[in-house]
XYZ file of C-alpha atoms in Angstrom:
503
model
C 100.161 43.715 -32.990
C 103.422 42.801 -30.959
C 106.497 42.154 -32.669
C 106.359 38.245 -31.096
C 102.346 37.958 -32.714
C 103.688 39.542 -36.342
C 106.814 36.738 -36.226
C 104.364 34.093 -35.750
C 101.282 35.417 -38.191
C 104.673 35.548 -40.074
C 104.819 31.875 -40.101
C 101.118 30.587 -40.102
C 99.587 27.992 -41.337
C 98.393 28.719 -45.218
C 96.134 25.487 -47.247
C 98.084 23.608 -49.177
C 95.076 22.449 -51.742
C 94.562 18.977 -49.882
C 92.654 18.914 -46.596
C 94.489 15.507 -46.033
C 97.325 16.862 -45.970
C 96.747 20.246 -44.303
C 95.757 17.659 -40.982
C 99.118 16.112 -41.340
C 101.071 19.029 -41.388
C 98.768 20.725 -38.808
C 97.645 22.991 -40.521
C 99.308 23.462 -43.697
C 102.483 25.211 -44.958
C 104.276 28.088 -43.323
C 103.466 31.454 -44.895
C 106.028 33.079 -46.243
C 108.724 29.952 -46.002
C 110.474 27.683 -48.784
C 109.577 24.008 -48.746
C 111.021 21.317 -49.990
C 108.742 18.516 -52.199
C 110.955 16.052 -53.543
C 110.587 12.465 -55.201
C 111.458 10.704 -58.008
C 110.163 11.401 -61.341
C 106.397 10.813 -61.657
C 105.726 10.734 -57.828
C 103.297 13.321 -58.185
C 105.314 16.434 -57.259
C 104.559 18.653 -59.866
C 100.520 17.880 -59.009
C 100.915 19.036 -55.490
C 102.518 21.970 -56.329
C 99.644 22.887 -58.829
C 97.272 22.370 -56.030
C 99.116 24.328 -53.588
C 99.047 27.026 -56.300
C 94.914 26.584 -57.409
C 94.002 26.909 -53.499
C 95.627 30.591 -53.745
C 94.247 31.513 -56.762
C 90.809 30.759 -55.600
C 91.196 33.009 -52.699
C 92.463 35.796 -54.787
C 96.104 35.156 -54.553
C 98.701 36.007 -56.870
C 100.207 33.210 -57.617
C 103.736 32.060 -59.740
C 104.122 28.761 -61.456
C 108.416 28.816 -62.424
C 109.288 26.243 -64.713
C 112.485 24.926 -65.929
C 111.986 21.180 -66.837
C 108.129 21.207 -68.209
C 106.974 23.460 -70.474
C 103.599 25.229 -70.219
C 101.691 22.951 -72.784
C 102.935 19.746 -70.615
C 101.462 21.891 -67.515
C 98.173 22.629 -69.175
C 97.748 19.157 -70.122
C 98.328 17.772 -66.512
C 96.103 20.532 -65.627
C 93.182 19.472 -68.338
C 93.460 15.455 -67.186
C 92.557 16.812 -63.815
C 90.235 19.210 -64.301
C 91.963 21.992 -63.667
C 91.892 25.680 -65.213
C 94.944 27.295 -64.568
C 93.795 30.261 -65.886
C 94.439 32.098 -62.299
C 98.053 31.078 -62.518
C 100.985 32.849 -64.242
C 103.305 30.293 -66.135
C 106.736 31.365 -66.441
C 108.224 28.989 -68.403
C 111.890 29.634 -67.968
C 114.656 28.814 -70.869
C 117.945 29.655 -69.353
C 120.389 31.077 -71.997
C 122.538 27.754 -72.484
C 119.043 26.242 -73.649
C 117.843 28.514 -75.931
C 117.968 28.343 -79.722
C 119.345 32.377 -80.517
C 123.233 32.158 -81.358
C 123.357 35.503 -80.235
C 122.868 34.612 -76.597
C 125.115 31.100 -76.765
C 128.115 31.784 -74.649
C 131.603 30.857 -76.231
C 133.819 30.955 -73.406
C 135.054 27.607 -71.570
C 133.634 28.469 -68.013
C 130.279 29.869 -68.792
C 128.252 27.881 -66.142
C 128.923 31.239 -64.040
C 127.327 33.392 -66.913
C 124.213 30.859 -67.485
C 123.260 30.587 -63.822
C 123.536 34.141 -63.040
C 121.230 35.190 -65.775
C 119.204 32.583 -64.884
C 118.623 33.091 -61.201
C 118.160 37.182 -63.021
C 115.277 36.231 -65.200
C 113.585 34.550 -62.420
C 113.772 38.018 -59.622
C 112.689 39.773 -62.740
C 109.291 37.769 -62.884
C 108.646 37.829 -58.830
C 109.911 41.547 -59.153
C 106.814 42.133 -61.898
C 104.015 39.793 -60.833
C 104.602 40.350 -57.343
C 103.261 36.665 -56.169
C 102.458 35.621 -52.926
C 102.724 31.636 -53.615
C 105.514 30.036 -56.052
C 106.540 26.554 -56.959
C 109.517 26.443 -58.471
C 110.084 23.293 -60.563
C 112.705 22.171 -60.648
C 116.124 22.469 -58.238
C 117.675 19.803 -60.653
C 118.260 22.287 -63.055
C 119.814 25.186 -60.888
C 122.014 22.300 -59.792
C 123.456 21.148 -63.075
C 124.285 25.010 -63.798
C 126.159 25.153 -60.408
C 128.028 22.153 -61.358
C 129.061 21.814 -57.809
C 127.593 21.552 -54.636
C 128.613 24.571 -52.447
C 127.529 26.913 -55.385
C 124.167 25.366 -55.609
C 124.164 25.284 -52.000
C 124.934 29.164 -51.940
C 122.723 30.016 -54.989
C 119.367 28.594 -53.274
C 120.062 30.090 -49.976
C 120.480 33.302 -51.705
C 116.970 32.278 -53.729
C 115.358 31.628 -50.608
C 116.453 35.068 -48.454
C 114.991 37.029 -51.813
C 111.724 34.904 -51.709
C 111.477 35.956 -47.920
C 111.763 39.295 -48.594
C 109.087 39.526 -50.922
C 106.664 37.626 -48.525
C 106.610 34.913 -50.892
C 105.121 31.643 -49.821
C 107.299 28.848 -52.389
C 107.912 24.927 -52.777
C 111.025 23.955 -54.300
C 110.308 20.937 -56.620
C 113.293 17.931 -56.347
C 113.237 15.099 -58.270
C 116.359 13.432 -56.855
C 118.242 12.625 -60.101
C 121.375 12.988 -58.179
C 122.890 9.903 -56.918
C 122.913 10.577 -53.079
C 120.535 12.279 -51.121
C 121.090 16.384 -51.241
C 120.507 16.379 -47.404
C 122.183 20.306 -47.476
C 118.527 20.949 -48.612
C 116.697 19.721 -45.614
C 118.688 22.462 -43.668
C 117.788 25.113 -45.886
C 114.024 24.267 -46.353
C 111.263 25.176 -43.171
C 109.823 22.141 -44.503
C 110.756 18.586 -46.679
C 108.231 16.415 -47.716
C 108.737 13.309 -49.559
C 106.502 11.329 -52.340
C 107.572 7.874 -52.807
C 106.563 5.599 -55.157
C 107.321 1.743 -54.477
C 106.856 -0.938 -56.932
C 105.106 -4.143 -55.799
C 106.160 -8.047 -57.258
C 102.344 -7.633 -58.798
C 99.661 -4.951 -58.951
C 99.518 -1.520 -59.234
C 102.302 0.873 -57.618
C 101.887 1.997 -54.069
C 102.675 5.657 -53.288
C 102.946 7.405 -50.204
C 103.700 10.499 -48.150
C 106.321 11.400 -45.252
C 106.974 15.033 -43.569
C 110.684 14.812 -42.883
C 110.436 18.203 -40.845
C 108.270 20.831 -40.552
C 109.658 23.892 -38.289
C 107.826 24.813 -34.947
C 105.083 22.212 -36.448
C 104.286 18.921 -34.788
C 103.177 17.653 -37.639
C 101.719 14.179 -38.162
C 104.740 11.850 -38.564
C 105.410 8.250 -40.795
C 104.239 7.356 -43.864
C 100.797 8.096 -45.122
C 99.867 6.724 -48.605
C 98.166 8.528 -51.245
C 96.928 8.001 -55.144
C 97.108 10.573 -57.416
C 93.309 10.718 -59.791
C 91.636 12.883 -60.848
C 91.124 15.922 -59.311
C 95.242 15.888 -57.313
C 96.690 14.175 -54.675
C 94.228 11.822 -52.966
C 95.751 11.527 -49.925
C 95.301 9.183 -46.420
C 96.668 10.211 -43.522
C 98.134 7.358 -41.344
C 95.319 6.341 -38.417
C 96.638 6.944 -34.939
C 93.924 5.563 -32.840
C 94.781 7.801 -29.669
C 93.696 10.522 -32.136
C 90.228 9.350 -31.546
C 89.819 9.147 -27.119
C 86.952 6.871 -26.190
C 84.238 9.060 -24.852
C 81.274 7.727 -22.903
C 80.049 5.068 -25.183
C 76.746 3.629 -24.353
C 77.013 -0.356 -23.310
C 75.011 -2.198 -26.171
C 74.626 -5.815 -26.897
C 74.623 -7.289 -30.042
C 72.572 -10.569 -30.742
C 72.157 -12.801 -33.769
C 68.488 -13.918 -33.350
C 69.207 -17.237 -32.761
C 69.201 -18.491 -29.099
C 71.308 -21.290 -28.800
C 74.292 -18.745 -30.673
C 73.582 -16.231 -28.054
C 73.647 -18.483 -25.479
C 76.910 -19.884 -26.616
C 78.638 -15.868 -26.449
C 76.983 -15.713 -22.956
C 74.234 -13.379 -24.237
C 75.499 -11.571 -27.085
C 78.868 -9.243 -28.436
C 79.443 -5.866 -27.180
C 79.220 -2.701 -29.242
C 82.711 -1.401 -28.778
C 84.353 -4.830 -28.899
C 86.174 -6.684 -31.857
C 85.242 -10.546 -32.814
C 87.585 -12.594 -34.914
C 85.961 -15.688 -36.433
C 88.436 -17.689 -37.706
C 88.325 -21.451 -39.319
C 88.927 -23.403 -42.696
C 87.519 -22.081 -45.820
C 84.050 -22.608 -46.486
C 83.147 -23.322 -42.406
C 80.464 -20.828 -42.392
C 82.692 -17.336 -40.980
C 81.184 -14.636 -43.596
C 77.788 -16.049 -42.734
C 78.053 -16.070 -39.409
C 78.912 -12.607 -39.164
C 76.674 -11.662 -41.500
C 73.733 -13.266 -39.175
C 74.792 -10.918 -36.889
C 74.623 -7.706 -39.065
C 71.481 -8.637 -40.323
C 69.776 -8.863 -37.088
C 71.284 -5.426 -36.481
C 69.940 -4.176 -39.409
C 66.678 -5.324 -38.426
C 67.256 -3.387 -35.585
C 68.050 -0.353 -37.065
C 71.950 -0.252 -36.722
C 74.237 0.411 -40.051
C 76.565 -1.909 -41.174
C 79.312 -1.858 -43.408
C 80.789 -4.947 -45.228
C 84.658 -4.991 -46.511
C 84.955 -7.459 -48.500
C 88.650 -8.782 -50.452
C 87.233 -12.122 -51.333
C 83.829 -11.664 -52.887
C 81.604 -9.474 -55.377
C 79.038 -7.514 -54.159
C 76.517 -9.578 -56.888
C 77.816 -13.219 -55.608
C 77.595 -12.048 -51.844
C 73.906 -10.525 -52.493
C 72.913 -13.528 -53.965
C 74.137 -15.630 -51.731
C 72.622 -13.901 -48.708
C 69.516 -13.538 -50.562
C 69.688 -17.785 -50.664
C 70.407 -18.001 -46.642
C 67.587 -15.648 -46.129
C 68.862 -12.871 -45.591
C 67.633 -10.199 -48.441
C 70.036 -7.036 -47.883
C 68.571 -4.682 -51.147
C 65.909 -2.875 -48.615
C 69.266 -1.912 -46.012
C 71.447 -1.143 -49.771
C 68.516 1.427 -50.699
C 67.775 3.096 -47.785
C 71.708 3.126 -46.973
C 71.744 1.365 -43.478
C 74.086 -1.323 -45.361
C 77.539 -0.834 -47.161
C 79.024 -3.299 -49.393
C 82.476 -2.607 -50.539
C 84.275 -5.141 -53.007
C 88.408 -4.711 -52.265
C 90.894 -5.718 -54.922
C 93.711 -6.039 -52.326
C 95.891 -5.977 -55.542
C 95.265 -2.154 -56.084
C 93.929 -1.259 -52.667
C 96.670 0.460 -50.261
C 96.075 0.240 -46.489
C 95.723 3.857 -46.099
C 92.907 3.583 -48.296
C 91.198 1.308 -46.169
C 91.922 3.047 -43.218
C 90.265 6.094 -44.580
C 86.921 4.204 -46.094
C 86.373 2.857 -42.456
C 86.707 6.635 -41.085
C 84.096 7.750 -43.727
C 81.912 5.085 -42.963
C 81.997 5.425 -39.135
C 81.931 9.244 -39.317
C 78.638 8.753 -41.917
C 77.023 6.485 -38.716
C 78.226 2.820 -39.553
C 78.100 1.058 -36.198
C 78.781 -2.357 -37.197
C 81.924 -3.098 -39.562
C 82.582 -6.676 -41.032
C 86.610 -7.087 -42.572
C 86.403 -10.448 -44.626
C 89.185 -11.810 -44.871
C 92.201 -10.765 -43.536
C 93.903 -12.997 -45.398
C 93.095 -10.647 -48.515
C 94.311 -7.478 -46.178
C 97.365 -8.784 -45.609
C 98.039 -9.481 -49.382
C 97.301 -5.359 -49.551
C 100.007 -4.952 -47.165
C 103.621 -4.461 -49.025
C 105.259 -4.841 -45.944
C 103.208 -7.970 -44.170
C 105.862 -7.919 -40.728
C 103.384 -4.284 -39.903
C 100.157 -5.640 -40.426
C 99.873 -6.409 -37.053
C 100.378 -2.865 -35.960
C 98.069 -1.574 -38.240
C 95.482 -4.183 -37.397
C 96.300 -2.961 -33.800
C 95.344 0.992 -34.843
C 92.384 0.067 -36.788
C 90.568 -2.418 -34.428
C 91.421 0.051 -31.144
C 90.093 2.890 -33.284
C 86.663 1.195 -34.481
C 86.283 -0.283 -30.638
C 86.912 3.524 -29.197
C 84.247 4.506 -31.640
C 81.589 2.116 -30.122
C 81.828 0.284 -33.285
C 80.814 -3.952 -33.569
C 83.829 -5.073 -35.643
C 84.206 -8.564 -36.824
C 87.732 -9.644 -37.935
C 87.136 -12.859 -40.367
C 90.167 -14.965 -40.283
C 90.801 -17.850 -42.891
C 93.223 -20.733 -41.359
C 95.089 -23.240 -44.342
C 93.891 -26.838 -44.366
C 90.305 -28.258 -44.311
C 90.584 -30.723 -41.324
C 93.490 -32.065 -39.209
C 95.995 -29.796 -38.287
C 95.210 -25.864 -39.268
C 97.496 -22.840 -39.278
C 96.698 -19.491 -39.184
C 98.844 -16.996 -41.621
C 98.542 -14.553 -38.858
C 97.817 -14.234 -35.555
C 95.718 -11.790 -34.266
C 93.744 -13.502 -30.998
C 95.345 -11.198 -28.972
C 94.144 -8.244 -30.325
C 90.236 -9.353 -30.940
C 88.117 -8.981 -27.528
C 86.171 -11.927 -28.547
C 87.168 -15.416 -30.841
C 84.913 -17.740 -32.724
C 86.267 -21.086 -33.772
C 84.500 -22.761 -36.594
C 85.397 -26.863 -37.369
C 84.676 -29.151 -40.143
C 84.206 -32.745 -38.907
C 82.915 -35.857 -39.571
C 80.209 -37.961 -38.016
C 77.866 -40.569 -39.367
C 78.939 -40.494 -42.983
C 78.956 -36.709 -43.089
C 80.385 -33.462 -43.126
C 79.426 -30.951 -39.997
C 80.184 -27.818 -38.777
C 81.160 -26.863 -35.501
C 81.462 -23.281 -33.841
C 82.574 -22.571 -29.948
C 83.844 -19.395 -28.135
C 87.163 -19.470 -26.975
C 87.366 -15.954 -25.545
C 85.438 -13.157 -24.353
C 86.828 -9.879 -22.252
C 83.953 -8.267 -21.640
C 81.644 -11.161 -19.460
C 81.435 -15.089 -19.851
C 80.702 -17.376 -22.175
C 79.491 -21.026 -22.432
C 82.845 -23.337 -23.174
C 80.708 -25.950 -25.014
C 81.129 -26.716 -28.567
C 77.723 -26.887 -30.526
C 77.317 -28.260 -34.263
C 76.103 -25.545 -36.459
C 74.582 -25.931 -40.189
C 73.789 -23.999 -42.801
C 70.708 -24.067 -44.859
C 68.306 -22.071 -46.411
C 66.836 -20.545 -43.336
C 70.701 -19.309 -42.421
C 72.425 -20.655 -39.382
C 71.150 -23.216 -37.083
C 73.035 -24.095 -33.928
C 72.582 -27.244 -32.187
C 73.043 -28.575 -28.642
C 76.624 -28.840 -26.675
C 78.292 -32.178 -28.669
C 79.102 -34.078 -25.550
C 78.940 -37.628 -27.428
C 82.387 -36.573 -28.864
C 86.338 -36.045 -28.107
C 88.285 -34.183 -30.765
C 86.123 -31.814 -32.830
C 88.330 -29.570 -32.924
C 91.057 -31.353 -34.511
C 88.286 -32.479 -37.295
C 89.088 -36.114 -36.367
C 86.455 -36.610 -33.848
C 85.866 -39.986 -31.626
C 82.279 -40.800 -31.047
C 82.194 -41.634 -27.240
C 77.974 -41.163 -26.378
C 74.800 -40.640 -27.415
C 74.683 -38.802 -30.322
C 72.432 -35.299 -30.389
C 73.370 -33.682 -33.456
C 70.844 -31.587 -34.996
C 67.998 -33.395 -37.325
C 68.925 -35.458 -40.741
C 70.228 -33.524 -43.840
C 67.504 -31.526 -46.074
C 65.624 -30.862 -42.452
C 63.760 -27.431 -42.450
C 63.757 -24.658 -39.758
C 60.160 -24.811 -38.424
């Protein structure tokens, strides 16, 4: 082997316990390196770093845990919630002499920081000298740094702590928890690599946590913020979608149709696999029906559909399809259809990212979001919902997927608003109206927009019944459905009296 091949061998890529985030760091750590994992207390640090260590001991490894602010009980009980057995893993549980409870090794003179940290930075060669490890986390750099009691002498003492780990081939991650005031940046320098757990409290809800690579050396890792849960078993982590990940290859042109003619009719034949559809209107106007008429029809013919849903339980929305016609448990059995019940209170985006990748790569070809309104109340920062609206719907059309976008405007009738708005990223848009005519409230649905061929412009009155949708003739007797204060200006043709059955 060449002296250029050994240098980068030297470097390679070795697992870091979590396949997530082996893809974001291409790879995985660099072999034989010091990295940097830092984050406040209870960010998870001290879980990665037993995964890292697991992943080596299950390939044989030698492996060092070094610990200085948990002892090894507190480790074995992390360990035991998770399911871990660390008992591939030496524990050196570190006391450094200022710590410990002999007299005989208290020191009595003023400046003894130089003393303490010596013999500390001693005891720890002595273990890598014995064990000989080939992966170490060291937890934690706090420590060193409050026996330095200054800044260039911790500086000094971990670049002398990393040269010594190089020369024993040691692969390590420094543990941080950032109890200093201001960021150590002096440790970015030192470190091949700095990762970051963050940990952001929400006004209501559970915490969001997530994951950025501040550098990686001769790496092009996988940058921005990827969020992450820590349960049982480590890290759960979901790498940030980047649609252009995912290039659009030779997708077959399919049409989607609802089984009901005067619908299709109205979309100018059908929707396009491939192609997003946001159906937007009041509450209660019919939009989770309406695209669940469609998935139905595709489950009929054979297609697998997935159903996100932030608004309903999976037993109300069962029932409720059940009541329109529409009985799902055959598709729930035989795993054609997905229902998936969101608590956008606990649910990051990451998370949903990353069920919608499972899904598709599991053969899901038609995807229902309902309601954005709920997905946006996931989002902790609602000004990049847009963008990540943007990523998911380009990444579900590249993938040939039918995605509907359900879209819940404020107000009833009159003048609507939409929270958000997202017209410009859907391919195709479905308006849905209340309004009123003869001493009743009716339903009206339209197509304002479709890339991918024409479309009638009419407006049709739609109703809702046992049978499931019904769609009715073009209302040309009337001016201002769409404002839900229509003028009656013809002869009326909406659909048959109230109670009337499908034939």
């Amino acid at each position: 082997m060449s002296d250029e091949q050994e240098l980068l061998a030297d470097g390679g890529p070795v697992s870091s316990g979590s396949p997530a985030l082996d893809y974001i760091l291409k790879g995985g750590y660099a072999s034989n390196r010091v990295h940097l994992i830092e984050g406040e207390p209870g960010s998870g640090k001290t879980t990665l770093g037993l995964q890292f260590l697991l992943e080596g001991a299950a390939k044989g490894e030698t492996c060092l845990y070094i610990t200085l602010s948990e002892s090894r009980d507190e480790l074995l009980h992390v360990a035991t919630t998770h399911g871990w057995d660390l008992g591939g893993i030496d524990i050196f549980e570190l006391v450094p002499p200022e710590l410990s409870l002999d007299t005989e090794r208290e020191q009595s003179i003023v400046y003894a920081s130089d003393l303490e940290l010596g013999e500390t930075v001693q005891m720890v060669m002595e273990e890598v000298e014995r064990i000989a490890p080939a992966r170490i986390v060291f937890d934690s750099l706090s420590e060193i740094r409050l026996l330095a009691q200054g800044p260039l002498r911790f500086r000094r003492q971990v670049m002398a702590l990393k040269h010594y780990f190089a020369k024993h081939q040691c692969t390590v991650l420094f543990l941080d928890d950032l109890t200093q005031t201001e960021n150590d940046l002096s440790l970015h320098s030192l470190a091949h690599g700095v990762v970051r757990l963050d940990q952001l409290a929400v006004s209501y809800g559970s915490e969001r946590r997530r994951l950025r690579v501040f550098k990686m050396r001769a790496r092009a890792f996988r940058g921005g913020f990827h969020d992450f849960a820590i349960r049982k078993g480590g890290l759960e982590i979901f790498p940030r979608l980047v649609a252009s990940s995912y290039p659009e290859t030779g997708l077959e042109e399919r049409v989607a149709t609802s089984g009901i003619e005067e619908l299709d009719r109205l979309s100018g034949g059908g929707l396009d696999y491939g192609t997003s559809t946001l159906i937007i209107g009041p509450s209660g106007s019919g939009k989770s029906t309406l695209a669940l008429t469609y998935i139905y029809s595709g489950l009929q013919s054979g297609e697998t559909g997935f159903f996100v849903s932030f608004d309903e339980t999976e037993a109300v929305f069962l029932r409720r399809a059940k009541g329109l016609g529409m009985d799902l448990d055959p598709y729930l059995k035989s795993g054609h259809f997905t229902f998936r019940q969101v608590d956008p209170a606990e649910l990051s985006p990451g998370e949903l990212t990353s069920i919608l990748r499972d899904l598709v790569d599991t053969g899901a070809t038609m995807v229902v979001l309902d309601s954005l309104s709920g997905y946006q109340h996931a989002m902790p920062e609602d000004q990049y919902m847009l963008l990540q609206m943007h990523e998911i719907v380009t990444y579900l059309n590249q993938q040939g997927i039918l995605t509907f976008l359900i879209l819940t405007q404020t107000g009833m009738v009159g003048n609507m608003q939409s929270p958000v708005d997202l017209t410009y990223l859907a391919d195709s848009v479905m308006l849905l109206r209340f309004f009123e005519a003869e001493g009743e409230i009716r339903r009206a649905v339209s197509v304002l927009k479709k890339r991918t061929g024409p479309h009638e412009s009419a407006i049709r009155e739609m109703a809702i019944d046992q049978g499931g949708i019904r769609v009715g003739p073009k209302l040309d007797g009337f001016r201002g459905v769409l404002t839900g204060v229509p003028t009656f200006e013809g002869k009326s043709r909406l659909l048959e009296e109230r109670g009337a059955q499908r034939n």
